[in-house]
Amino acid sequence: MLIRCEISACVRSMWYGFLFVCTLAQAGEPAQALETVSLQLKWSHAFQFAGYYAALEQGYYRDAGLNVRLLEAGPGIDALESVLSGKAQYGVGTSSLLLARAAGQPVVVLAVVFQHSPLVLVARQDLATLGTQGIHDLVGKRVMIEPQSDELIAYLKQEGIGLDRLVQVPHSFEPQDLIAGQIDAMSAYVTNEPYYLEASGLSYQTYTPRSVGIDFYGDNLFTTEEELKHHPQRVRAFREASLRGWQYAMEHPEEIADLILAKYSKQHPRDFYLFEAERMVPLLRTDLIEVGYMNRGRWRHIAATYADLGLLPRNYVFDGFLYEPDSHPDLTRLYIALALLMLVSALALYIHRANRRLALALDAKSRSEERHRVIFQTTASAGVVWREGFIVTDWNRQAEALFGWRREEVLGRRFVEFLLPESERERLTPRFGHMVRENVLPQGVNDNLTRDGHVITCEWFNAWLPERPGEPREVVSLANDISERRRLEEEIRQLAFFDPLTRLPNRRLLFDRLGRVLATLRRDGGHGALLFLDLDNFKPLNDRYGHAVGDLLLVEVAQRLGECVRHMDTVARFGGDEFVVLLGNLDDDQALAQDHAKRIARKILDRVGEPYRLARADVETAIEHHCTASIGLALFDAAADEEDILRRADTAMYKAKGAGRNRIVVDSGSPGEALDRDAASHVDRRAHLNSGNGTK
C-alpha cells in the first residue's frame, strides 16, 4: 500500500511538471496570424446559416486561428463550383454532393447540419376537396421544381408521377406566384415560403418525401480532398468552430435574428427569421442528436434512392466521402511526450485501473441508466420505447395521461394496433417497417387514438437508443398533443384575416391581395377591376327586425357574391353592409377588360336582387326581404395606386346610389371619362366608422 502511494505521488509530480513545461513552451511561441478562409453559402443570408454567423460573432473562428469570410449565393452561383474552383475552401451543399463524388469530384462532407431536409412541395389547397387532396392531384398541374430537388423527384417517382405528367414551370423562387394562382404547386423550404403563404391567408397543402420514407440530409458542410490533405488541422478547427456556432445559434434564436438584421440582411422582417428558426428545430434535433452527426446508414439510404432514379450504381461505395475527425489526427509531438510520461506511470496506473475498472463500469452504467430513466419518466412528452415488430417495451407516465392506457396494459403489445386509427394504421405500418430496416427515423405528425376512442393529433420525434449486446435495438418515440395548438393557430389566422360574421377576407387581407394583383400586372401586364358594392335600403331591415336579422342577410349576400366570381377573384367585406370584389387577370385590351368586369358586375346585381328568406331560430315564419345594390366599378392597370383605386370605386358607387340605386357606374380611369370626385370624402369619413353590420 505504501509503495502504491509513493508511485502515485511520483506520477502526479511528473504529470504536473510535464504540463508546466508544455505551458511554458506554448507561451514562448509567437502569436500566429489568422488564416483567411472562405465559406460559400448555398443561398442568400437567412437563419438557415445561423451557426456560421454565431461562430463569427462569438469569436469561435478567431479562437481557432481563422479569419472566415462568408460568401452569399444567389441565382447562378453554385456552392459546389465555388469550392471546386478554389474561390472558397468550404461550402454548404445538398445531398447531391454524393452525385458529385460519384462523378469524380473530390468532395468530402465534413458535417450534417440539417438531419432532415427542409425541401417539400407546397400546393394550393382545393377548398372543394378540403382534407382529401393528395399528391396525385398534382398530375397535369403547373408546378415549379428547383434544381437539385432529387428527393422530390424520387418522391414523385415512388408515387408513380413522372415529371412528364406535370406542367413544369421555371422556378421563380417567389411564393407570390403560388398565392396569385400563377402556378398550382412549387418546391419550397418548409422553413421559408410557408411564412408568406400563411401571412397571405392562402390555404395550402404540404407534401414531404419523408412521408414515403425518403429522408435526405439537408445542408451539409463540405470541403475538398486537397484542403483536407494539405490543411488537416485547419479543417478540424473550422468544423469544430462551426458546430459550436450552430449549438449557440439554436439556443439563442432571437439574438441571431437581430444579428442577421444588423449585419447581414434586411430582406425579410424579424418575424420571418424567428419563424425560420422555429421550423428548423425539428429538422436539426439538437436536443437529441449532436450537431454535425452523420450516419453511414442514412447515406446508404440516400445512395439507394439515387440508384432508384438511375443516378448512381447499386451498392455504390463512397469511401473517403465522409470526414472522420479522429481518423488521421496529427498528434506526433504529443505522442512523443506522452510516451515518456506513460512509460513511467504505466505500472501504477495498471494496478489502480485493474482494481477499479469493474466497480466503476458497473457504477457508471447504473447511474447512466437511472439518469435516463428519470428523464424519460419526467419529460413533458408522452414517451414510448419499442422494438422491431412495434412491440412496446416501456411507456412513461405522460403517455398514460395522454393516451389513457396504463404501462402494464401496453407492455408487449404492438402499438400500431391500439394507438393508430385504422386509416393511419394502413398508411403508416408499412412505412414504419421500412424506416426501421433502412435505419431512418424521421419526425412526423399523425392522428392517434386514446383509450376512450377520441382522435388527437400528435407530433412525434424518434431516435435509436444505444445498442446492448445480444438485445434487439430499441426506438424511443416522444409525442406532443398539438390538436389544440392547430385549432388555435387556425382561429388566430381567421381572426387576423377574415370577417368573423361572413368568413370573407377583411380589409387587411383585401389590401394585401390588391397589392399582389398590382405586382402581377406590373410583371405580366393586363388590367384589374375593383367593385365597391353597397346594399340599398338596408337600414329599414335593421330598424324593423333588429341586427340579428340584418346579419342573416349579410351572410346570404356574402354567399351569393362568392357564386358570381371566379376562383382567382377575391370577395371581401369592407365593413357594415359594404362589400368589395377584386378581379385580376383581365384582358390587356382596356375595352375588353372593362366589358368582362361589367358582365360580372351585372351578374352580381341580378343575384343580389333576388328575394331573400331569412329564417330566425326564435320565429317560425321566415322573413321575406327584397334587397338591391349600388355598385361602383373602377378599372385599373399596373400604374394605379391602391388608395386611388379604392377611392375611384367608392366614388362611382355613390354616383350609382345618387342616380337611383340598383345600378352600376363605371370609372375606367381614363381622363376623358373621369367621374365627379365630390363623393370622395365618403372614403375618408368611412375610415372613422366601426365595422358594425351597417345602417344604410
CSV table of C-alpha atoms in Angstrom, one decimal, residues 88-365:
chain,number,residue,atom,x,y,z
A,88,ALA,CA,-13.9,29.1,-51.3
A,89,GLN,CA,-12.3,26.4,-49.2
A,90,TYR,CA,-15.6,25.3,-47.7
A,91,GLY,CA,-19.2,25.2,-48.8
A,92,VAL,CA,-22.8,24.4,-47.8
A,93,GLY,CA,-24.4,21.8,-50.1
A,94,THR,CA,-27.3,19.3,-50.5
A,95,SER,CA,-27.2,15.6,-50.5
A,96,SER,CA,-26.4,15.8,-54.2
A,97,LEU,CA,-22.8,16.1,-53.1
A,98,LEU,CA,-22.9,12.3,-53.3
A,99,LEU,CA,-23.6,12.5,-57.1
A,100,ALA,CA,-20.6,14.9,-57.5
A,101,ARG,CA,-18.4,12.4,-55.6
A,102,ALA,CA,-19.6,9.6,-57.9
A,103,ALA,CA,-18.8,11.8,-60.9
A,104,GLY,CA,-15.2,12.1,-59.8
A,105,GLN,CA,-15.3,15.4,-58.0
A,106,PRO,CA,-13.1,15.2,-54.8
A,107,VAL,CA,-15.6,16.5,-52.3
A,108,VAL,CA,-15.7,15.5,-48.7
A,109,VAL,CA,-18.7,16.0,-46.4
A,110,LEU,CA,-17.5,17.3,-43.0
A,111,ALA,CA,-20.7,17.5,-41.1
A,112,VAL,CA,-24.5,17.3,-41.5
A,113,VAL,CA,-26.4,20.3,-40.1
A,114,PHE,CA,-30.0,19.5,-41.1
A,115,GLN,CA,-30.7,15.9,-40.0
A,116,HIS,CA,-33.9,16.2,-42.2
A,117,SER,CA,-34.1,18.1,-45.5
A,118,PRO,CA,-36.5,21.1,-45.4
A,119,LEU,CA,-37.3,20.6,-49.1
A,120,VAL,CA,-41.1,19.9,-49.7
A,121,LEU,CA,-43.8,20.5,-52.3
A,122,VAL,CA,-46.5,23.1,-51.4
A,123,ALA,CA,-49.7,23.2,-53.4
A,124,ARG,CA,-52.7,25.4,-53.4
A,125,GLN,CA,-55.5,23.7,-51.4
A,126,ASP,CA,-58.6,22.9,-53.4
A,127,LEU,CA,-61.3,24.1,-51.0
A,128,ALA,CA,-63.8,21.8,-52.7
A,129,THR,CA,-61.7,18.8,-51.6
A,130,LEU,CA,-60.6,20.1,-48.3
A,131,GLY,CA,-58.8,17.4,-46.3
A,132,THR,CA,-58.8,14.9,-49.1
A,133,GLN,CA,-56.3,16.4,-51.6
A,134,GLY,CA,-53.4,14.1,-52.3
A,135,ILE,CA,-50.1,14.2,-54.1
A,136,HIS,CA,-51.8,12.6,-57.2
A,137,ASP,CA,-53.9,15.7,-57.6
A,138,LEU,CA,-50.8,17.5,-58.9
A,139,VAL,CA,-50.9,15.5,-62.2
A,140,GLY,CA,-51.4,17.9,-65.1
A,141,LYS,CA,-50.9,20.9,-62.8
A,142,ARG,CA,-48.4,23.8,-63.2
A,143,VAL,CA,-45.5,23.0,-60.9
A,144,MET,CA,-42.2,24.8,-60.2
A,145,ILE,CA,-39.4,22.5,-59.1
A,146,GLU,CA,-36.0,24.0,-58.4
A,147,PRO,CA,-32.7,22.4,-59.5
A,148,GLN,CA,-31.1,19.6,-57.3
A,149,SER,CA,-34.5,18.6,-56.0
A,150,ASP,CA,-33.6,14.9,-56.3
A,151,GLU,CA,-35.6,13.8,-53.2
A,152,LEU,CA,-38.8,15.4,-54.6
A,153,ILE,CA,-38.3,13.7,-58.0
A,154,ALA,CA,-37.7,10.4,-56.2
A,155,TYR,CA,-40.9,11.0,-54.1
A,156,LEU,CA,-42.9,11.7,-57.2
A,157,LYS,CA,-41.5,8.6,-58.9
A,158,GLN,CA,-42.3,6.4,-55.9
A,159,GLU,CA,-45.9,7.7,-56.1
A,160,GLY,CA,-46.0,6.9,-59.9
A,161,ILE,CA,-45.8,10.5,-61.0
A,162,GLY,CA,-43.2,11.1,-63.7
A,163,LEU,CA,-42.1,14.7,-64.4
A,164,ASP,CA,-43.7,14.3,-67.9
A,165,ARG,CA,-47.1,14.2,-66.1
A,166,LEU,CA,-46.6,17.7,-64.7
A,167,VAL,CA,-46.7,21.0,-66.4
A,168,GLN,CA,-43.2,22.2,-65.4
A,169,VAL,CA,-42.7,26.0,-65.0
A,170,PRO,CA,-39.2,27.6,-64.4
A,171,HIS,CA,-38.8,28.3,-60.7
A,172,SER,CA,-39.0,32.0,-59.8
A,173,PHE,CA,-38.4,31.4,-56.0
A,174,GLU,CA,-41.4,33.8,-55.4
A,175,PRO,CA,-44.2,32.4,-53.2
A,176,GLN,CA,-46.3,35.2,-54.6
A,177,ASP,CA,-46.7,33.1,-57.8
A,178,LEU,CA,-48.4,30.4,-55.8
A,179,ILE,CA,-50.5,32.9,-53.9
A,180,ALA,CA,-51.7,34.7,-57.0
A,181,GLY,CA,-52.6,31.4,-58.7
A,182,GLN,CA,-50.0,31.7,-61.4
A,183,ILE,CA,-48.9,28.1,-60.6
A,184,ASP,CA,-50.5,25.2,-58.7
A,185,ALA,CA,-47.5,23.9,-56.7
A,186,MET,CA,-43.9,24.7,-56.1
A,187,SER,CA,-40.8,23.2,-54.4
A,188,ALA,CA,-40.1,25.1,-51.2
A,189,TYR,CA,-38.3,25.0,-47.9
A,190,VAL,CA,-40.7,24.2,-45.0
A,191,THR,CA,-38.7,26.8,-43.1
A,192,ASN,CA,-39.2,29.7,-45.5
A,193,GLU,CA,-42.0,30.0,-48.0
A,194,PRO,CA,-44.9,28.9,-45.6
A,195,TYR,CA,-44.3,32.2,-43.7
A,196,TYR,CA,-45.5,34.2,-46.6
A,197,LEU,CA,-48.2,31.7,-47.6
A,198,GLU,CA,-49.7,31.8,-44.1
A,199,ALA,CA,-49.5,35.6,-44.0
A,200,SER,CA,-51.5,35.8,-47.2
A,201,GLY,CA,-54.2,33.6,-45.8
A,202,LEU,CA,-53.8,31.1,-48.6
A,203,SER,CA,-55.0,27.6,-47.9
A,204,TYR,CA,-52.2,25.2,-48.9
A,205,GLN,CA,-51.1,21.6,-48.7
A,206,THR,CA,-47.6,20.3,-48.0
A,207,TYR,CA,-46.1,17.1,-49.4
A,208,THR,CA,-42.9,15.8,-47.9
A,209,PRO,CA,-40.7,13.0,-49.3
A,210,ARG,CA,-40.4,11.8,-45.7
A,211,SER,CA,-44.0,10.6,-45.8
A,212,VAL,CA,-42.8,7.7,-48.1
A,213,GLY,CA,-39.5,7.0,-46.3
A,214,ILE,CA,-37.3,9.2,-48.4
A,215,ASP,CA,-35.3,11.1,-45.8
A,216,PHE,CA,-32.3,13.1,-47.2
A,217,TYR,CA,-29.9,15.2,-45.2
A,218,GLY,CA,-30.3,18.9,-45.6
A,219,ASP,CA,-27.5,21.5,-45.5
A,220,ASN,CA,-24.1,19.7,-45.5
A,221,LEU,CA,-20.8,21.4,-44.7
A,222,PHE,CA,-18.2,20.2,-47.2
A,223,THR,CA,-14.7,20.7,-48.5
A,224,THR,CA,-12.2,19.1,-50.9
A,225,GLU,CA,-9.7,16.3,-50.6
A,226,GLU,CA,-7.0,18.8,-51.4
A,227,GLU,CA,-8.0,21.0,-48.4
A,228,LEU,CA,-8.2,18.0,-46.1
A,229,LYS,CA,-4.8,16.7,-47.3
A,230,HIS,CA,-2.8,19.9,-47.0
A,231,HIS,CA,-4.6,21.5,-44.1
A,232,PRO,CA,-6.0,18.8,-41.8
A,233,GLN,CA,-5.7,20.9,-38.7
A,234,ARG,CA,-7.4,23.8,-40.3
A,235,VAL,CA,-10.3,21.5,-41.5
A,236,ARG,CA,-10.7,20.2,-38.0
A,237,ALA,CA,-10.6,23.6,-36.4
A,238,PHE,CA,-13.1,25.1,-38.9
A,239,ARG,CA,-15.5,22.2,-38.5
A,240,GLU,CA,-15.4,22.3,-34.7
A,241,ALA,CA,-15.9,26.1,-34.5
A,242,SER,CA,-18.8,25.9,-37.0
A,243,LEU,CA,-20.6,23.3,-35.0
A,244,ARG,CA,-20.0,25.3,-31.8
A,245,GLY,CA,-21.7,28.2,-33.6
A,246,TRP,CA,-24.7,26.1,-34.6
A,247,GLN,CA,-25.2,24.9,-31.0
A,248,TYR,CA,-25.1,28.5,-29.8
A,249,ALA,CA,-27.4,29.8,-32.6
A,250,MET,CA,-30.1,27.2,-31.9
A,251,GLU,CA,-30.0,28.1,-28.2
A,252,HIS,CA,-30.2,31.9,-28.9
A,253,PRO,CA,-32.6,32.3,-31.9
A,254,GLU,CA,-33.7,35.9,-31.1
A,255,GLU,CA,-30.2,37.1,-30.7
A,256,ILE,CA,-29.2,35.6,-34.0
A,257,ALA,CA,-32.3,37.1,-35.7
A,258,ASP,CA,-31.2,40.5,-34.5
A,259,LEU,CA,-27.6,39.8,-35.7
A,260,ILE,CA,-28.9,38.9,-39.2
A,261,LEU,CA,-30.9,42.1,-39.5
A,262,ALA,CA,-28.0,44.2,-38.2
A,263,LYS,CA,-25.1,42.8,-40.2
A,264,TYR,CA,-26.3,40.5,-43.0
A,265,SER,CA,-29.7,41.1,-44.5
A,266,LYS,CA,-32.9,43.2,-44.2
A,267,GLN,CA,-34.6,41.3,-47.0
A,268,HIS,CA,-37.1,39.8,-44.6
A,269,PRO,CA,-38.7,41.0,-41.3
A,270,ARG,CA,-37.5,39.8,-37.9
A,271,ASP,CA,-40.6,37.6,-37.5
A,272,PHE,CA,-39.5,35.7,-40.7
A,273,TYR,CA,-36.2,34.8,-39.2
A,274,LEU,CA,-37.8,33.7,-35.9
A,275,PHE,CA,-40.3,31.6,-37.9
A,276,GLU,CA,-37.4,30.1,-39.8
A,277,ALA,CA,-35.6,29.3,-36.5
A,278,GLU,CA,-38.7,27.6,-35.1
A,279,ARG,CA,-39.3,25.5,-38.2
A,280,MET,CA,-35.6,24.4,-38.1
A,281,VAL,CA,-35.8,22.9,-34.6
A,282,PRO,CA,-37.4,19.6,-35.7
A,283,LEU,CA,-35.0,19.4,-38.7
A,284,LEU,CA,-31.8,19.8,-36.6
A,285,ARG,CA,-32.9,18.0,-33.4
A,286,THR,CA,-30.1,19.4,-31.4
A,287,ASP,CA,-31.9,18.2,-28.3
A,288,LEU,CA,-31.5,14.6,-29.3
A,289,ILE,CA,-28.5,14.5,-31.7
A,290,GLU,CA,-25.1,16.2,-31.6
A,291,VAL,CA,-24.8,18.9,-34.3
A,292,GLY,CA,-22.9,17.6,-37.3
A,293,TYR,CA,-23.7,14.0,-36.7
A,294,MET,CA,-23.6,11.8,-39.8
A,295,ASN,CA,-24.9,8.2,-40.1
A,296,ARG,CA,-23.4,6.0,-42.8
A,297,GLY,CA,-26.7,4.0,-42.9
A,298,ARG,CA,-28.6,7.2,-43.8
A,299,TRP,CA,-26.1,8.0,-46.6
A,300,ARG,CA,-26.6,4.4,-47.9
A,301,HIS,CA,-30.3,5.1,-47.9
A,302,ILE,CA,-29.7,8.3,-49.9
A,303,ALA,CA,-27.4,6.4,-52.3
A,304,ALA,CA,-30.1,3.7,-52.8
A,305,THR,CA,-32.7,6.4,-53.6
A,306,TYR,CA,-30.3,7.9,-56.2
A,307,ALA,CA,-29.9,4.3,-57.6
A,308,ASP,CA,-33.6,4.0,-58.0
A,309,LEU,CA,-33.5,7.2,-60.1
A,310,GLY,CA,-30.7,5.8,-62.2
A,311,LEU,CA,-28.2,8.4,-61.0
A,312,LEU,CA,-25.9,6.0,-59.1
A,313,PRO,CA,-25.0,2.4,-59.5
A,314,ARG,CA,-26.3,-0.1,-57.0
A,315,ASN,CA,-24.2,-0.6,-53.8
A,316,TYR,CA,-22.1,2.4,-54.7
A,317,VAL,CA,-19.1,2.6,-52.4
A,318,PHE,CA,-18.4,6.1,-51.1
A,319,ASP,CA,-15.2,5.6,-49.2
A,320,GLY,CA,-13.5,8.9,-48.4
A,321,PHE,CA,-16.7,10.8,-48.9
A,322,LEU,CA,-17.5,11.2,-45.2
A,323,TYR,CA,-15.0,13.0,-43.0
A,324,GLU,CA,-13.8,11.1,-39.9
A,325,PRO,CA,-12.4,13.7,-37.4
A,326,ASP,CA,-10.4,11.2,-35.5
A,327,SER,CA,-9.1,9.1,-38.4
A,328,HIS,CA,-5.7,10.9,-39.0
A,329,PRO,CA,-5.0,13.4,-36.2
A,330,ASP,CA,-1.5,14.9,-36.3
A,331,LEU,CA,-0.5,14.3,-32.8
A,332,THR,CA,3.1,13.3,-33.3
A,333,ARG,CA,4.7,15.7,-30.8
A,334,LEU,CA,2.1,14.9,-28.2
A,335,TYR,CA,2.6,11.2,-28.6
A,336,ILE,CA,6.3,11.5,-28.0
A,337,ALA,CA,5.8,13.5,-24.8
A,338,LEU,CA,3.1,11.2,-23.6
A,339,ALA,CA,5.1,8.1,-24.4
A,340,LEU,CA,7.8,9.2,-21.9
A,341,LEU,CA,5.2,10.0,-19.3
A,342,MET,CA,3.3,6.8,-19.8
A,343,LEU,CA,6.4,4.7,-19.6
A,344,VAL,CA,6.9,5.9,-16.0
A,345,SER,CA,3.3,5.7,-14.9
A,346,ALA,CA,2.2,2.6,-16.7
A,347,LEU,CA,2.8,0.2,-13.8
A,348,ALA,CA,1.0,2.3,-11.2
A,349,LEU,CA,-2.0,3.1,-13.5
A,350,TYR,CA,-2.4,-0.5,-14.5
A,351,ILE,CA,-2.6,-1.7,-10.9
A,352,HIS,CA,-5.0,1.1,-10.0
A,353,ARG,CA,-7.3,0.5,-13.0
A,354,ALA,CA,-7.3,-3.2,-12.6
A,355,ASN,CA,-8.7,-2.9,-9.2
A,356,ARG,CA,-11.3,-0.2,-10.1
A,357,ARG,CA,-12.4,-1.0,-13.6
A,358,LEU,CA,-15.2,-3.4,-12.9
A,359,ALA,CA,-16.6,-1.3,-10.0
A,360,LEU,CA,-16.5,1.9,-12.0
A,361,ALA,CA,-18.1,0.4,-15.0
A,362,LEU,CA,-21.0,-1.1,-13.1
A,363,ASP,CA,-21.5,2.1,-11.1
A,364,ALA,CA,-21.4,4.3,-14.3
A,365,LYS,CA,-23.8,2.0,-16.1
